[in-house]
Amino acid sequence: MFRRCEVDQKVEQTCAGQKFLILLICAVLGVFISKINGWAQVFRCDYGRFPVLYIATSLLLGISVIIISIWLGENKCFETVGKWSMCILLMHKFPILVFQRMIPITKSLLSEQANETAVILLCGVVVSTISIGLCLIVGKTIAGLLPEIVGQKKANISKAK
């Protein structure tokens, strides 16, 4: 979609200072509008005080993510996670449940009642990174044993016949 509209080329042609300024304005405005709108939970169909502000926040923060993505360009780590995203989506609950059972402090830190934002962020990043890593290991193991499960073709051993 972005290639059709040539958005990525237009963003690449702008200087780094302009990109950073656009990113900063979009991110700050998005967070500010989000704070005004209040808590939103899409799975409960609760879009905050004013649903229009929810849409504005989504657009502004979406533009910020697009600019960061264009800056990052080709990144092997993100490409691998993207390629295996369905496996991660299907299996991520199990490592998280293990964290909650074996290390209960992670559950209490990530609950809504916790107040230390930096600690919550650090805990969330660590739990997420380890969960994604475990899901990638299991996904690649499954792909090696039963490639059809993850949408890959089985290697044909007897081509000579």
Backbone as numpy.savetxt, mean C-alpha at the origin, in Angstrom:
# Nx Ny Nz CAx CAy CAz Cx Cy Cz
-3.82 4.38 -18.13 -4.64 5.56 -18.13 -3.77 6.81 -18.13
-2.72 6.82 -17.29 -1.88 8.01 -17.21 -1.04 8.17 -18.47
-0.69 7.06 -19.11 0.09 7.14 -20.35 -0.76 7.76 -21.46
-2.04 7.42 -21.50 -2.94 7.99 -22.50 -3.03 9.50 -22.36
-3.18 9.94 -21.14 -3.32 11.38 -20.88 -1.97 12.08 -20.83
-0.90 11.31 -20.92 0.47 11.83 -20.87 0.76 12.56 -19.58
0.11 12.13 -18.48 0.33 12.75 -17.18 1.75 12.53 -16.72
2.26 11.28 -16.87 3.60 10.98 -16.40 4.65 11.79 -17.15
4.45 12.03 -18.45 5.41 12.83 -19.21 5.36 14.29 -18.78
4.16 14.80 -18.52 4.04 16.19 -18.08 4.67 16.39 -16.72
4.50 15.41 -15.83 5.10 15.51 -14.50 6.62 15.41 -14.60
7.12 14.52 -15.47 8.57 14.37 -15.63 9.20 15.63 -16.21
8.46 16.39 -17.04 9.00 17.60 -17.65 9.09 18.76 -16.66
8.32 18.72 -15.60 8.40 19.80 -14.61 9.67 19.62 -13.78
10.19 20.71 -13.27 11.42 20.64 -12.51 11.16 20.03 -11.12
12.22 19.56 -10.49 12.10 18.88 -9.20 11.49 19.79 -8.14
11.82 21.06 -8.17 11.27 22.00 -7.19 9.75 22.15 -7.32
9.28 22.19 -8.56 7.84 22.29 -8.78 7.13 21.02 -8.33
7.72 19.86 -8.63 7.13 18.59 -8.19 7.04 18.54 -6.68
8.12 18.94 -6.01 8.13 18.92 -4.55 7.10 19.88 -3.99
6.96 21.05 -4.60 5.99 22.03 -4.14 4.56 21.50 -4.32
4.28 20.89 -5.47 2.95 20.30 -5.71 2.68 19.19 -4.71
3.69 18.33 -4.51 3.56 17.23 -3.55 3.28 17.76 -2.15
4.05 18.74 -1.73 3.89 19.32 -0.40 2.51 19.95 -0.22
2.08 20.74 -1.21 0.77 21.39 -1.12 -0.34 20.35 -1.06
-0.30 19.35 -1.95 -1.35 18.32 -1.97 -1.37 17.53 -0.67
-0.21 17.14 -0.18 -0.15 16.33 1.04 -0.64 17.13 2.25
-0.18 18.37 2.40 -0.57 19.19 3.55 -2.07 19.51 3.49
-2.56 19.89 2.31 -4.00 20.17 2.18 -4.83 18.91 2.43
-4.36 17.77 1.91 -5.09 16.52 2.12 -5.20 16.16 3.59
-4.10 16.28 4.31 -4.11 15.96 5.74 -4.96 16.97 6.50
-4.84 18.25 6.15 -5.62 19.30 6.82 -7.12 19.08 6.62
-7.53 18.81 5.37 -8.95 18.58 5.09 -9.43 17.31 5.78
-8.56 16.31 5.84 -8.91 15.07 6.53 -9.17 15.33 8.01
-8.35 16.17 8.63 -8.56 16.51 10.04 -9.87 17.26 10.24
-10.21 18.15 9.32 -11.48 18.89 9.41 -12.66 17.93 9.28
-12.55 16.98 8.33 -13.65 16.06 8.05 -13.86 15.05 9.17
-12.83 14.73 9.91 -12.97 13.77 11.00 -12.71 12.35 10.56
-12.97 11.43 11.46 -12.69 10.01 11.25 -13.60 9.44 10.17
-13.00 8.73 9.20 -13.78 8.10 8.14 -13.44 6.61 8.09
-14.47 5.79 7.93 -14.29 4.34 7.79 -15.15 3.88 6.62
-14.49 3.62 5.50 -15.21 3.30 4.27 -15.99 2.00 4.41
-15.41 1.00 5.08 -16.12 -0.28 5.20 -17.42 -0.16 5.99
-17.59 0.91 6.73 -18.85 1.16 7.46 -19.70 2.22 6.76
-19.29 2.62 5.57 -19.96 3.67 4.80 -20.03 4.98 5.59
-19.00 5.25 6.37 -18.91 6.49 7.14 -17.78 7.32 6.53
-18.13 8.41 5.86 -17.16 9.22 5.15 -16.82 10.51 5.89
-17.02 10.52 7.18 -16.72 11.69 7.98 -17.90 12.64 8.05
-17.63 13.86 8.50 -18.70 14.85 8.66 -19.28 15.28 7.31
-18.39 15.46 6.32 -18.81 15.96 5.00 -18.20 15.06 3.92
-19.01 14.25 3.26 -18.48 13.34 2.23 -17.71 14.04 1.11
-18.06 15.29 0.81 -17.33 16.03 -0.23 -15.88 16.24 0.20
-15.65 16.49 1.47 -14.29 16.64 1.97 -13.53 15.33 1.89
-14.22 14.22 2.06 -13.59 12.91 1.92 -13.08 12.73 0.49
-13.89 13.12 -0.49 -13.48 13.02 -1.89 -12.29 13.94 -2.17
-12.32 15.16 -1.64 -11.21 16.09 -1.83 -9.93 15.55 -1.21
-10.03 14.98 -0.02 -8.87 14.38 0.63 -8.31 13.25 -0.22
-9.20 12.40 -0.73 -8.77 11.27 -1.55 -8.03 11.74 -2.80
-8.58 12.76 -3.45 -7.94 13.27 -4.66 -6.57 13.88 -4.37
-6.50 14.71 -3.34 -5.23 15.37 -3.01 -4.15 14.37 -2.61
-4.52 13.43 -1.74 -3.52 12.44 -1.31 -3.22 11.45 -2.44
-4.18 11.20 -3.32 -3.93 10.36 -4.49 -2.92 11.01 -5.42
-3.04 12.31 -5.65 -2.06 13.04 -6.47 -0.69 12.96 -5.82
-0.62 13.05 -4.51 0.66 12.94 -3.80 1.29 11.57 -4.04
0.49 10.52 -3.96 1.01 9.16 -4.19 1.48 9.00 -5.63
0.76 9.57 -6.58 1.16 9.48 -7.99 2.50 10.17 -8.20
2.70 11.34 -7.62 3.97 12.06 -7.77 5.10 11.26 -7.15
4.88 10.69 -5.97 5.92 9.87 -5.34 6.22 8.65 -6.20
5.20 8.03 -6.78 5.40 6.86 -7.63 6.22 7.20 -8.86
5.95 8.34 -9.46 6.72 8.77 -10.63 8.16 9.04 -10.24
8.38 9.63 -9.07 9.74 9.86 -8.59 10.49 8.56 -8.38
9.81 7.59 -7.79 10.49 6.31 -7.52 10.83 5.56 -8.79
10.01 5.70 -9.81 10.28 5.01 -11.07 10.21 3.51 -10.89
11.14 2.82 -11.53 11.18 1.36 -11.43 11.92 0.97 -10.15
11.23 0.30 -9.28 11.80 -0.13 -8.01 11.55 -1.63 -7.86
12.60 -2.40 -7.80 12.49 -3.86 -7.79 11.66 -4.35 -6.60
11.84 -3.75 -5.45 11.11 -4.16 -4.25 9.60 -3.96 -4.44
9.20 -2.78 -4.91 7.78 -2.50 -5.11 7.20 -3.34 -6.25
8.02 -3.59 -7.29 7.55 -4.43 -8.39 7.28 -5.85 -7.91
8.13 -6.38 -7.04 7.93 -7.73 -6.51 6.67 -7.79 -5.66
6.49 -6.81 -4.79 5.28 -6.79 -3.96 4.04 -6.65 -4.84
4.11 -5.84 -5.88 2.98 -5.69 -6.79 2.67 -6.97 -7.55
3.71 -7.67 -7.97 3.52 -8.92 -8.71 2.86 -9.99 -7.84
3.20 -10.01 -6.58 2.69 -11.02 -5.65 1.59 -10.46 -4.75
0.96 -9.37 -5.15 -0.03 -8.72 -4.28 -1.24 -9.59 -3.98
-1.65 -10.44 -4.92 -2.80 -11.30 -4.65 -2.47 -12.32 -3.57
-1.27 -12.89 -3.61 -0.85 -13.82 -2.55 -0.79 -13.09 -1.20
-0.26 -11.88 -1.21 -0.17 -11.10 0.03 -1.58 -10.81 0.55
-2.47 -10.42 -0.35 -3.85 -10.12 0.05 -4.54 -11.34 0.65
-4.31 -12.50 0.06 -4.97 -13.71 0.54 -4.40 -14.24 1.85
-3.10 -14.00 2.11 -2.46 -14.64 3.26 -2.06 -13.70 4.39
-2.22 -12.40 4.24 -1.67 -11.47 5.23 -2.30 -11.61 6.61
-3.49 -12.12 6.69 -4.18 -12.22 7.98 -3.47 -13.18 8.93
-2.89 -14.26 8.38 -2.29 -15.28 9.24 -1.05 -14.78 9.99
-0.10 -14.09 9.33 1.02 -13.54 10.12 0.56 -12.50 11.15
-0.46 -11.73 10.80 -0.96 -10.72 11.75 -1.57 -11.39 12.97
-2.32 -12.47 12.76 -2.89 -13.22 13.89 -1.78 -13.80 14.76
-0.70 -14.27 14.13 0.43 -14.80 14.90 1.04 -13.69 15.75
1.19 -12.49 15.16 1.72 -11.36 15.93 0.81 -11.04 17.11
-0.49 -11.06 16.90 -1.42 -10.72 17.97 -1.40 -11.74 19.09
-1.19 -13.00 18.76 -1.17 -14.07 19.77 0.18 -14.16 20.47
1.27 -14.15 19.69 2.60 -14.37 20.27 3.20 -13.11 20.87
2.87 -11.96 20.27 3.38 -10.68 20.78 2.18 -9.77 21.00
1.47 -9.92 22.12 0.22 -9.18 22.32 0.38 -7.66 22.39
1.60 -7.19 22.64 1.79 -5.73 22.71 1.51 -5.09 21.35
1.73 -5.83 20.26 1.43 -5.27 18.94 -0.06 -5.00 18.78
-0.87 -5.89 19.31 -2.33 -5.69 19.22 -2.76 -4.45 20.00
-2.21 -4.28 21.20 -2.60 -3.12 22.00 -2.04 -1.82 21.41
-0.84 -1.88 20.82 -0.27 -0.68 20.21 -1.07 -0.24 18.98
-1.54 -1.20 18.20 -2.24 -0.87 16.97 -3.73 -0.64 17.15
-4.21 -0.71 18.39 -5.62 -0.45 18.64 -5.89 1.05 18.56
-7.14 1.41 18.51 -7.51 2.82 18.40 -7.24 3.62 19.67
-7.05 2.94 20.80 -6.87 3.65 22.06 -5.44 4.14 22.28
-4.49 3.65 21.49 -3.10 4.06 21.69 -2.91 5.53 21.31
-2.03 6.23 22.03 -1.85 7.66 21.83 -0.51 8.03 21.17
0.50 7.21 21.29 1.82 7.53 20.76 1.88 7.25 19.25
1.75 8.29 18.44 1.68 8.13 16.99 2.96 7.55 16.42
4.12 8.00 16.87 5.39 7.50 16.34 5.58 6.01 16.65
5.21 5.59 17.85 5.33 4.19 18.23 4.36 3.33 17.43
3.15 3.84 17.24 2.15 3.12 16.44 2.65 2.96 15.01
3.19 4.02 14.44 3.70 3.98 13.07 4.84 2.98 12.94
5.77 3.04 13.87 6.91 2.11 13.84 6.44 0.67 13.99
5.56 0.42 14.92 5.01 -0.93 15.13 4.28 -1.41 13.88
3.47 -0.55 13.29 2.73 -0.90 12.08 3.64 -1.22 10.92
4.69 -0.43 10.74 5.63 -0.67 9.64 6.37 -1.99 9.85
6.80 -2.27 11.07 7.52 -3.51 11.35 6.60 -4.72 11.13
5.41 -4.69 11.69 4.46 -5.80 11.54 4.11 -6.00 10.06
3.86 -4.92 9.34 3.51 -5.01 7.93 4.64 -5.56 7.09
5.86 -5.08 7.33 7.02 -5.54 6.57 7.26 -7.03 6.79
7.22 -7.46 8.03 7.43 -8.88 8.32 6.29 -9.72 7.73
5.06 -9.26 7.82 3.92 -9.99 7.26 4.04 -10.11 5.74
4.40 -9.02 5.08 4.57 -9.06 3.62 5.71 -10.01 3.25
6.81 -9.95 3.99 7.93 -10.86 3.73 7.54 -12.32 3.87
6.81 -12.64 4.93 6.36 -14.02 5.13 5.39 -14.46 4.04
4.50 -13.57 3.64 3.56 -13.91 2.56 4.29 -14.12 1.24
5.33 -13.33 0.98 6.12 -13.52 -0.25 6.84 -14.87 -0.23
7.39 -15.24 0.91 8.08 -16.53 1.01 7.10 -17.67 0.76
5.94 -17.63 1.40 4.94 -18.69 1.22 4.42 -18.69 -0.22
4.16 -17.52 -0.78 3.68 -17.43 -2.16 4.66 -18.01 -3.16
5.94 -17.69 -3.00 6.94 -18.23 -3.92 7.13 -19.72 -3.72
6.98 -20.19 -2.49 7.05 -21.64 -2.23 5.89 -22.35 -2.91
4.70 -21.81 -2.78 3.53 -22.39 -3.45 3.72 -22.36 -4.96
4.25 -21.26 -5.49 4.48 -21.16 -6.94 5.47 -22.21 -7.42
6.45 -22.54 -6.58 7.40 -23.58 -6.96 6.79 -24.97 -6.95
5.92 -25.23 -5.99 5.31 -26.55 -5.86 4.09 -26.73 -6.76
3.20 -25.76 -6.74 1.96 -25.82 -7.53 1.74 -24.48 -8.25
2.42 -24.27 -9.37 2.35 -22.96 -10.03 0.95 -22.58 -10.52
0.09 -23.57 -10.77 -1.26 -23.26 -11.25 -2.06 -22.47 -10.22
-1.78 -22.67 -8.95 -2.52 -21.99 -7.89 -2.31 -20.47 -7.96
-1.12 -20.06 -8.34 -0.83 -18.63 -8.40 -0.88 -18.10 -9.84
-1.50 -18.87 -10.75 -1.71 -18.39 -12.11 -0.53 -18.54 -13.04
0.41 -19.39 -12.72 1.55 -19.62 -13.59 1.39 -20.96 -14.28
2.00 -21.10 -15.46 1.92 -22.36 -16.19 2.96 -23.33 -15.67
2.58 -24.60 -15.65 3.49 -25.64 -15.20 4.52 -25.87 -16.29
5.76 -26.06 -15.90 6.84 -26.30 -16.87 6.61 -27.64 -17.54
6.67 -27.64 -18.88 6.47 -28.87 -19.65 7.80 -29.59 -19.79
7.96 -30.75 -19.13 9.22 -31.47 -19.11 9.44 -32.26 -20.40
8.41 -32.85 -20.98 8.58 -33.72 -22.14 8.19 -33.00 -23.43
9.03 -32.10 -23.90 8.80 -31.39 -25.16 9.32 -32.17 -26.37
10.23 -33.10 -26.13 10.89 -33.81 -27.22 9.97 -34.80 -27.93
8.87 -35.22 -27.35 7.98 -36.22 -27.96 7.21 -35.62 -29.03
